mmCIF file of C-alpha atoms and ligand atoms in Angstrom:
data_model
loop_
_atom_site.group_PDB
_atom_site.id
_atom_site.type_symbol
_atom_site.label_atom_id
_atom_site.label_comp_id
_atom_site.label_asym_id
_atom_site.label_seq_id
_atom_site.Cartn_x
_atom_site.Cartn_y
_atom_site.Cartn_z
ATOM 1 C CA MET A 35 5.396 18.211 20.203
ATOM 2 C CA ALA A 36 5.986 15.359 17.803
ATOM 3 C CA LEU A 37 5.162 17.291 14.639
ATOM 4 C CA HIS A 38 7.724 16.935 11.789
ATOM 5 C CA ILE A 39 7.343 19.241 8.793
ATOM 6 C CA VAL A 40 9.008 17.940 5.702
ATOM 7 C CA ASP A 41 9.923 21.240 4.002
ATOM 8 C CA HIS A 42 12.675 20.207 1.597
ATOM 9 C CA PRO A 43 12.544 22.727 -1.271
ATOM 10 C CA LEU A 44 11.662 20.051 -3.795
ATOM 11 C CA ALA A 45 8.885 18.754 -1.598
ATOM 12 C CA VAL A 46 7.489 22.295 -1.265
ATOM 13 C CA HIS A 47 7.781 22.726 -5.048
ATOM 14 C CA ILE A 48 5.737 19.518 -5.573
ATOM 15 C CA LEU A 49 3.230 20.574 -3.008
ATOM 16 C CA THR A 50 2.797 23.893 -4.723
ATOM 17 C CA LEU A 51 1.844 22.143 -7.955
ATOM 18 C CA LEU A 52 -0.535 19.903 -6.026
ATOM 19 C CA ARG A 53 -2.286 22.943 -4.538
ATOM 20 C CA ASP A 54 -2.777 24.533 -7.967
ATOM 21 C CA LYS A 55 -6.510 24.254 -8.843
ATOM 22 C CA ASP A 56 -5.594 23.757 -12.519
ATOM 23 C CA THR A 57 -3.547 20.522 -11.920
ATOM 24 C CA ASP A 58 -5.559 17.736 -13.501
ATOM 25 C CA PRO A 59 -6.100 14.329 -11.868
ATOM 26 C CA ALA A 60 -3.360 12.482 -13.822
ATOM 27 C CA HIS A 61 -0.712 15.112 -12.913
ATOM 28 C CA PHE A 62 -2.180 15.215 -9.323
ATOM 29 C CA ARG A 63 -1.635 11.483 -8.918
ATOM 30 C CA ASN A 64 1.950 11.702 -10.195
ATOM 31 C CA LEU A 65 2.749 14.564 -7.850
ATOM 32 C CA CYS A 66 1.295 12.678 -4.829
ATOM 33 C CA GLU A 67 3.569 9.807 -5.647
ATOM 34 C CA GLN A 68 6.676 12.031 -5.909
ATOM 35 C CA LEU A 69 5.872 13.919 -2.693
ATOM 36 C CA THR A 70 5.282 10.649 -0.831
ATOM 37 C CA TYR A 71 8.912 9.572 -1.430
ATOM 38 C CA PHE A 72 9.997 12.582 0.601
ATOM 39 C CA MET A 73 7.514 11.608 3.372
ATOM 40 C CA ILE A 74 8.833 8.063 3.378
ATOM 41 C CA VAL A 75 12.423 9.094 3.815
ATOM 42 C CA GLU A 76 11.611 11.327 6.753
ATOM 43 C CA SER A 77 8.942 9.228 8.456
ATOM 44 C CA THR A 78 11.063 6.032 8.565
ATOM 45 C CA ARG A 79 14.227 7.789 9.723
ATOM 46 C CA GLU A 80 13.776 6.683 13.371
ATOM 47 C CA LEU A 81 12.681 3.121 12.799
ATOM 48 C CA LYS A 82 14.736 0.519 14.732
ATOM 49 C CA THR A 83 17.385 -1.230 12.690
ATOM 50 C CA LYS A 84 19.619 -4.229 13.250
ATOM 51 C CA ASP A 85 23.148 -4.923 11.976
ATOM 52 C CA VAL A 86 23.419 -7.418 9.079
ATOM 53 C CA PHE A 87 26.429 -8.627 7.173
ATOM 54 C CA VAL A 88 26.509 -8.695 3.373
ATOM 55 C CA GLU A 89 29.037 -10.026 0.865
ATOM 56 C CA THR A 90 29.663 -7.633 -1.930
ATOM 57 C CA PRO A 91 31.434 -8.916 -5.014
ATOM 58 C CA VAL A 92 34.594 -7.502 -3.575
ATOM 59 C CA GLU A 93 34.411 -8.314 0.171
ATOM 60 C CA GLY A 94 32.074 -8.617 3.181
ATOM 61 C CA CYS A 95 30.724 -5.482 4.842
ATOM 62 C CA GLN A 96 28.390 -4.439 7.577
ATOM 63 C CA GLY A 97 24.955 -3.057 6.757
ATOM 64 C CA ILE A 98 21.604 -2.647 8.387
ATOM 65 C CA ALA A 99 17.993 -3.954 8.006
ATOM 66 C CA LEU A 100 14.772 -2.904 9.586
ATOM 67 C CA GLU A 101 14.355 -4.713 12.960
ATOM 68 C CA ARG A 102 10.620 -5.075 12.860
ATOM 69 C CA SER A 103 8.189 -5.763 9.995
ATOM 70 C CA LEU A 104 6.279 -2.734 8.916
ATOM 71 C CA VAL A 105 2.580 -2.146 8.304
ATOM 72 C CA VAL A 106 1.135 0.724 6.278
ATOM 73 C CA VAL A 107 -2.534 1.639 6.709
ATOM 74 C CA PRO A 108 -3.971 4.023 4.091
ATOM 75 C CA ILE A 109 -7.203 5.722 5.095
ATOM 76 C CA LEU A 110 -9.583 5.277 2.190
ATOM 77 C CA ARG A 111 -9.876 6.829 -0.299
ATOM 78 C CA ALA A 112 -7.287 9.565 -0.400
ATOM 79 C CA GLY A 113 -4.671 7.538 1.546
ATOM 80 C CA LEU A 114 -4.393 5.304 -1.552
ATOM 81 C CA ALA A 115 -2.459 8.056 -3.269
ATOM 82 C CA MET A 116 0.470 7.391 -0.866
ATOM 83 C CA LEU A 117 0.372 3.570 -0.975
ATOM 84 C CA GLN A 118 2.296 2.695 -4.181
ATOM 85 C CA PRO A 119 5.453 4.685 -3.267
ATOM 86 C CA PHE A 120 5.591 2.788 0.059
ATOM 87 C CA LEU A 121 5.163 -0.582 -1.719
ATOM 88 C CA LYS A 122 8.000 0.383 -4.178
ATOM 89 C CA VAL A 123 10.466 1.396 -1.464
ATOM 90 C CA LEU A 124 9.450 -1.215 1.095
ATOM 91 C CA PRO A 125 8.047 -4.199 -0.863
ATOM 92 C CA ASP A 126 7.772 -6.361 2.255
ATOM 93 C CA VAL A 127 5.252 -4.134 4.129
ATOM 94 C CA SER A 128 1.854 -5.501 5.067
ATOM 95 C CA VAL A 129 -1.118 -3.320 4.164
ATOM 96 C CA GLY A 130 -4.214 -2.633 6.205
ATOM 97 C CA TYR A 131 -7.205 -0.519 5.184
ATOM 98 C CA VAL A 132 -9.462 1.821 7.095
ATOM 99 C CA GLY A 133 -12.443 3.214 5.192
ATOM 100 C CA LEU A 134 -13.688 6.567 6.611
ATOM 101 C CA GLU A 135 -15.840 9.215 5.013
ATOM 102 C CA ARG A 136 -16.585 12.637 6.339
ATOM 103 C CA ASP A 137 -20.195 13.769 6.435
ATOM 104 C CA GLU A 138 -20.386 16.823 4.110
ATOM 105 C CA THR A 139 -22.457 18.816 6.620
ATOM 106 C CA THR A 140 -21.028 17.816 10.019
ATOM 107 C CA ALA A 141 -17.490 16.803 8.945
ATOM 108 C CA GLN A 142 -17.836 13.825 11.257
ATOM 109 C CA ALA A 143 -16.043 10.758 9.902
ATOM 110 C CA ARG A 144 -18.138 7.634 9.367
ATOM 111 C CA SER A 145 -16.421 4.220 9.275
ATOM 112 C CA TYR A 146 -17.437 1.941 6.351
ATOM 113 C CA TYR A 147 -14.499 -0.558 6.067
ATOM 114 C CA LEU A 148 -11.805 -2.045 8.247
ATOM 115 C CA LYS A 149 -9.253 -4.698 7.329
ATOM 116 C CA LEU A 150 -6.087 -4.807 9.422
ATOM 117 C CA PRO A 151 -3.317 -7.403 9.454
ATOM 118 C CA GLU A 152 -1.745 -8.549 12.741
ATOM 119 C CA LEU A 153 -0.372 -5.373 14.324
ATOM 120 C CA LYS A 154 0.984 -6.669 17.634
ATOM 121 C CA GLY A 155 4.699 -5.762 18.068
ATOM 122 C CA ARG A 156 4.825 -4.133 14.653
ATOM 123 C CA ASP A 157 5.603 -0.606 13.416
ATOM 124 C CA VAL A 158 2.556 0.985 11.762
ATOM 125 C CA LEU A 159 2.363 4.049 9.552
ATOM 126 C CA ILE A 160 -1.071 5.499 8.944
ATOM 127 C CA LEU A 161 -1.329 7.290 5.562
ATOM 128 C CA ASP A 162 -3.836 10.091 4.957
ATOM 129 C CA PRO A 163 -2.830 13.155 2.917
ATOM 130 C CA MET A 164 -5.295 15.463 4.622
ATOM 131 C CA LEU A 165 -5.342 16.031 8.369
ATOM 132 C CA ALA A 166 -8.128 18.579 8.793
ATOM 133 C CA THR A 167 -10.306 18.329 11.946
ATOM 134 C CA GLY A 168 -8.331 15.196 12.788
ATOM 135 C CA GLY A 169 -11.557 13.219 13.240
ATOM 136 C CA SER A 170 -10.743 10.608 10.592
ATOM 137 C CA ALA A 171 -7.216 10.129 11.778
ATOM 138 C CA LYS A 172 -8.300 9.853 15.438
ATOM 139 C CA LYS A 173 -10.738 7.106 14.561
ATOM 140 C CA ALA A 174 -8.119 5.170 12.554
ATOM 141 C CA LEU A 175 -5.557 5.625 15.323
ATOM 142 C CA GLU A 176 -7.974 4.293 17.956
ATOM 143 C CA GLN A 177 -8.476 1.165 15.899
ATOM 144 C CA VAL A 178 -4.737 0.690 15.339
ATOM 145 C CA TYR A 179 -3.594 1.406 18.897
ATOM 146 C CA GLY A 180 -6.259 -1.102 20.049
ATOM 147 C CA GLU A 181 -4.315 -3.888 18.301
ATOM 148 C CA GLY A 182 -1.101 -3.388 20.359
ATOM 149 C CA PRO A 183 1.483 -2.204 17.794
ATOM 150 C CA ALA A 184 5.028 -1.472 18.780
ATOM 151 C CA SER A 185 4.887 1.977 17.350
ATOM 152 C CA VAL A 186 2.592 4.192 15.329
ATOM 153 C CA MET A 187 3.198 7.187 13.069
ATOM 154 C CA MET A 188 0.857 9.489 11.168
ATOM 155 C CA VAL A 189 1.913 10.506 7.684
ATOM 156 C CA SER A 190 0.028 13.273 5.991
ATOM 157 C CA ILE A 191 0.702 15.898 3.221
ATOM 158 C CA VAL A 192 -1.231 18.876 4.414
ATOM 159 C CA ALA A 193 -2.247 19.427 8.046
ATOM 160 C CA ALA A 194 -4.400 22.035 9.887
ATOM 161 C CA PRO A 195 -3.524 23.205 13.398
ATOM 162 C CA GLU A 196 -6.934 21.844 14.593
ATOM 163 C CA GLY A 197 -6.145 18.328 13.440
ATOM 164 C CA VAL A 198 -2.643 18.372 14.890
ATOM 165 C CA ASP A 199 -3.937 19.623 18.209
ATOM 166 C CA LEU A 200 -6.657 16.938 18.398
ATOM 167 C CA LEU A 201 -4.111 14.128 17.687
ATOM 168 C CA THR A 202 -1.419 15.448 20.058
ATOM 169 C CA SER A 203 -3.846 15.746 22.900
ATOM 170 C CA ALA A 204 -5.338 12.313 22.240
ATOM 171 C CA PHE A 205 -1.956 10.617 21.475
ATOM 172 C CA PRO A 206 0.829 12.687 23.040
ATOM 173 C CA ASP A 207 3.645 10.401 21.823
ATOM 174 C CA LEU A 208 2.432 10.109 18.257
ATOM 175 C CA PRO A 209 4.878 11.372 15.656
ATOM 176 C CA ILE A 210 3.054 13.338 12.898
ATOM 177 C CA PHE A 211 4.759 13.980 9.565
ATOM 178 C CA THR A 212 3.381 16.478 7.078
ATOM 179 C CA ALA A 213 4.695 18.607 4.226
ATOM 180 C CA SER A 214 2.834 21.645 5.461
ATOM 181 C CA LEU A 215 1.081 22.962 8.554
ATOM 182 C CA ASP A 216 -1.499 25.209 6.931
ATOM 183 C CA ARG A 217 -3.226 28.232 8.451
ATOM 184 C CA ALA A 218 -6.621 26.906 9.656
ATOM 185 C CA LEU A 219 -9.894 25.321 8.673
ATOM 186 C CA ASN A 220 -12.716 27.256 6.914
ATOM 187 C CA GLY A 221 -16.450 27.132 7.651
ATOM 188 C CA GLN A 222 -16.831 23.820 5.791
ATOM 189 C CA ARG A 223 -13.832 22.369 7.721
ATOM 190 C CA PHE A 224 -11.649 22.463 4.634
ATOM 191 C CA ILE A 225 -7.997 23.237 5.123
ATOM 192 C CA VAL A 226 -6.960 26.784 4.122
ATOM 193 C CA PRO A 227 -5.123 27.394 1.901
ATOM 194 C CA GLY A 228 -5.081 23.572 1.514
ATOM 195 C CA LEU A 229 -5.598 21.997 -1.915
ATOM 196 C CA GLY A 230 -9.307 21.314 -1.928
ATOM 197 C CA ASP A 231 -10.930 17.879 -1.712
ATOM 198 C CA PHE A 232 -8.032 15.507 -2.125
ATOM 199 C CA GLY A 233 -10.084 12.399 -2.962
ATOM 200 C CA ASP A 234 -12.101 14.263 -5.593
ATOM 201 C CA ARG A 235 -8.947 15.612 -7.201
ATOM 202 C CA LEU A 236 -7.193 12.263 -7.101
ATOM 203 C CA PHE A 237 -10.018 10.295 -8.609
ATOM 204 C CA GLY A 238 -11.567 12.972 -10.760
ATOM 205 C CA THR A 239 -14.918 12.773 -8.956
HETATM 206 C C1 PRP B 130 -10.825 13.423 3.612
HETATM 207 C C2 PRP B 130 -9.303 13.134 3.782
HETATM 208 C C3 PRP B 130 -9.268 12.625 5.206
HETATM 209 C C4 PRP B 130 -10.330 13.438 5.866
HETATM 210 C C5 PRP B 130 -9.717 14.509 6.662
HETATM 211 O O1 PRP B 130 -11.499 12.276 3.347
HETATM 212 O O2 PRP B 130 -8.815 12.187 2.847
HETATM 213 O O3 PRP B 130 -9.520 11.241 5.350
HETATM 214 O O4 PRP B 130 -11.153 14.015 4.816
HETATM 215 O O5 PRP B 130 -10.634 15.225 7.341
HETATM 216 P P1 PRP B 130 -10.743 15.250 8.958
HETATM 217 O O6 PRP B 130 -9.372 15.379 9.466
HETATM 218 O O7 PRP B 130 -11.654 16.476 9.174
HETATM 219 O O8 PRP B 130 -11.422 13.983 9.350
HETATM 220 P P2 PRP B 130 -13.019 12.157 2.916
HETATM 221 O O9 PRP B 130 -13.898 11.958 4.067
HETATM 222 O O10 PRP B 130 -13.339 13.411 2.100
HETATM 223 O O11 PRP B 130 -13.091 10.872 2.100
HETATM 224 P P3 PRP B 130 -12.359 10.440 0.699
HETATM 225 O O12 PRP B 130 -10.904 10.267 1.076
HETATM 226 O O13 PRP B 130 -13.018 9.136 0.322
HETATM 227 O O14 PRP B 130 -12.561 11.531 -0.297
HETATM 228 N N1 URA B 131 -10.550 16.636 3.258
HETATM 229 C C1 URA B 131 -9.991 17.080 2.116
HETATM 230 O O1 URA B 131 -9.889 16.408 1.124
HETATM 231 N N2 URA B 131 -9.616 18.411 2.087
HETATM 232 C C2 URA B 131 -9.683 19.170 3.138
HETATM 233 O O2 URA B 131 -9.304 20.351 3.071
HETATM 234 C C3 URA B 131 -10.257 18.724 4.304
HETATM 235 C C4 URA B 131 -10.706 17.386 4.400
#
């Protein structure tokens, strides 16, 4: 199974504050940004690199650079919470957008926007903090895989077993990164314990 749980104590500390129902949207946004740095470090660990040579002020030395150009694809809206940290750490990434919205009754994801850059031969990270039924992520992944990328990874913050199972059966080689594998989904297909509606908490809606 390609599930990676990012459980550094500081990441868990930040996630605990994110879960707190009394955390207001401004603090919630800051916490998302902080936690995403941990997700970046872990999710990019296996990216292919090439050797490069650099002159320091003292002498030349060997270093590395990413071999392929990277694309990040936040799933709207909630995935936007994870975008800025990626742009800060990796300013050369290209950004694609997938707009998906779950129906409040059926929890089926409806597509309302799609804008992807060239993905052929590139490494793609899909960003969505909540992996619940997995329906939204699966739809986004089908679009992305259809464009012939070199590799794809899913980066979330909280995942439910149901969503992880759906993605691993549909895409057995897909690495999934999350800060927590929670217990289950409730009757409304919300993650429990989860943190509630991520998009609403992020944007104060
Ligand atoms: C949330 C979340 C995911 C999706 C996860 O988005 O951000 O995209 O639900 O649920 P799933 O795994 O069952 O598909 P939502 O549809 O609420 O839209 P929003 O981000 O605009 O709030
Ligand atoms: N979307 C959310 O924002 N939260 C959940 O728990 C499930 C889907």
